[in-house]
Structure formats: C-alpha cells, structure tokens
Amino acid sequence: MSQERLAHEAGLDRSYVGRIERGEHNLTFIALVRLCRALKCDVAALTTSIPAGQQE
C-alpha cells in the first residue's frame, strides 16, 4: 500500500505518514489506531513486544 493510500484510508496527511515512516515524527496513539484500522490490524498485536517502561 502506498503512503498516499494509507494516509487517505487513515484520514491522515501523507507527509505525516512519511515522517512517521522515516522516524522523524513521534506517532500519537490516535494516529496509531487510525493506521491500524486502515491496515486492518490490531493495535495490541503491534505493541505486545514493547518492553514495559521503555522510553525513547
């Protein structure tokens, strides 16, 4: 799926999605939920491997 299509499906700006992908922008929880809905994936499945208390 292209960034443009993903952004459209998630209701986000394409440049925002690009900055997230390049690691230039921190992802908000709301944006994460929108992206997961657009990708038809579960937020919990993407976050289960994150160690507790990890801060970046």
Backbone as a ProteinNet text record, in pm:
[ID]
protein_1_A
[PRIMARY]
MSQERLAHEAGLDRSYVGRIERGEHNLTFIALVRLCRALKCDVAALTTSIPAGQQE
[TERTIARY]
85.7	0	90.7	57.5	136.8	110.8	204.8	186	61.6	43.5	-70.5	-202.6	-211.7	-335.3	-356	-248.8	-258.1	-303.5	-243.7	-281.9	-429.1	-472.5	-612.4	-706	-673.9	-757.3	-763	-651.3	-643.5	-691.4	-717.2	-759.1	-645.7	-523.6	-405.3	-340.4	-255.8	-182.7	-70	-48.1	55.4	193.4	221.4	353.2	374.3	266.6	274.2	307.6	242.6	270.2	415.1	463.4	602.2	701.2	672.5	762.2	762.9	647.7	640.9	726.4	710.1	783.1	934.1	978	1121	1173.7	1086	1127.8	1151.5	1098	1116.1	1005.8	902.3	788.6	740.1	711.1	654.3	508.2	469.1	333.3	242.4	129.2	31.9	-50.7	-113.1	-195.6	-313.6	-372.4	-486.4	-442.4	-325.9	-276	-246.7	-192.6	-166.9	-296.9	-401.7	-530.9	-583.2	-573.5	-620.4	-543.1	-409.8	-328	-361.3	-380.7	-415.8	-550.4	-646.3	-775.6	-760.5	-681.1	-660.5	-589.1	-498.8	-423.5	-492.6	-607.7	-684.6	-598.8	-531.8	-451.1	-486.3	-446.6	-480.2	-369.1	-403.5	-306.2	-232.2	-303.3	-241.5	-135.6	-159.9	-63.4	67.2	58.3	178.2	255.1	190	253.8	292.9	265.3	294.5	443.1	526.9	671.1	746.2	676.2	740.3	762.1	888.1	913.8	847.1	797.3	734.2	834.1	791.2	874.4	973.9	969.8	1064	1028.6	1125.9	1105.9	1214.3	1175.5	1272.3	1275.7
-116.9	0	123.7	220.1	342.4	429.8	517.6	614.1	698.5	738.7	823.1	750.9	626.1	549.8	523.1	485.4	460.7	586.7	699.1	825.5	855.8	835.7	861.1	769.2	639.9	542.6	572.8	625.2	652.8	793.6	876.2	1013.3	1100.1	1069.4	1144.3	1209	1307.1	1372.7	1281.9	1275.4	1188.8	1225.1	1353.1	1393.4	1349.2	1347.5	1299.3	1151.2	1073.7	930.1	908.1	986.5	975.3	1005.7	1109.3	1144.7	1035.7	974.3	862.4	746.9	713.9	601.5	623.8	746.8	778.3	799.8	792.8	811.8	956.8	1048.3	1191.3	1250.9	1174.3	1223.9	1113.1	1148.4	1050.4	1026.9	904.3	863.5	883	948.1	959.7	831.7	806.8	686.8	691.7	807.6	823.2	789.8	839.8	809.6	660.4	598	454.2	376.8	414.5	348.1	365.5	485.4	510.8	428.5	422.4	344.5	195.9	147	5.7	-26.5	62	38.9	34.5	127.2	131	5.4	-48.3	-168	-297.8	-282.3	-396.8	-486.2	-421.6	-495.2	-447.5	-525.3	-499.4	-419.5	-310.3	-228.9	-314.3	-396.6	-479.9	-572.6	-625.4	-715.3	-642.5	-515.2	-437.5	-391.8	-390.5	-335.3	-440.6	-566.5	-670	-690.5	-662.1	-685.8	-565.8	-458.8	-341	-367.6	-362.5	-387.5	-283.3	-325.1	-234.6	-129.9	-6	102.7	156.3	108.5	157.6	300.2	386.1	526.2	562.9	635.1	678.5	826.9
0	0	0	-82	-87.8	34.9	64.7	173.3	149	25.6	-7.9	19.8	-22.4	1	150.1	220.4	363.2	435.7	402.9	465.3	439.8	317.1	281.9	361.1	363.8	435.2	585.3	640	783.5	818.9	718.4	745	796.7	750.7	792.3	671.1	695.1	587.4	539.5	408.1	353	406.1	421.4	470.6	615.4	695	833.6	835.6	750.8	742.1	698.4	605	559.6	670.5	748.7	860	966.7	991.2	1087	1035.1	908.4	849.6	855.3	836.2	839.2	981.1	1080.8	1219.3	1256	1178.6	1202.6	1290.3	1315.7	1393.1	1484.9	1609.3	1702	1668.1	1678.7	1646.6	1767.3	1748.2	1856.6	1862.1	1976	1988.7	1892	1876.8	1784.1	1641.4	1601.4	1467.3	1453.4	1559.1	1557.3	1535.3	1606	1590.9	1448.6	1396.1	1258.9	1156.8	1173.4	1081.3	1091.2	1212.4	1229.6	1166.3	1182.2	1117.6	966.2	911.4	766.6	717.4	799.9	763.2	804.6	873.9	922.6	1012.7	1107.7	1205	1345.3	1442.9	1581.6	1650	1716.3	1788.4	1891	1963	2066.1	2007.2	1890.3	1827.2	1793.8	1764.4	1731	1854	1968	2087.3	2190.9	2167.8	2267.9	2290.9	2194.4	2210.2	2267.6	2299.1	2357.6	2506.8	2552.8	2694.7	2784.2	2898.6	2993.6	3040.7	3046.2	3095.5	2995.2	2871.8	2769.9	2732.2	2735.2	2695.5	2595.9	2493.3	2393.2	2388.4
[MASK]
++++++++++++++++++++++++++++++++++++++++++++++++++++++++

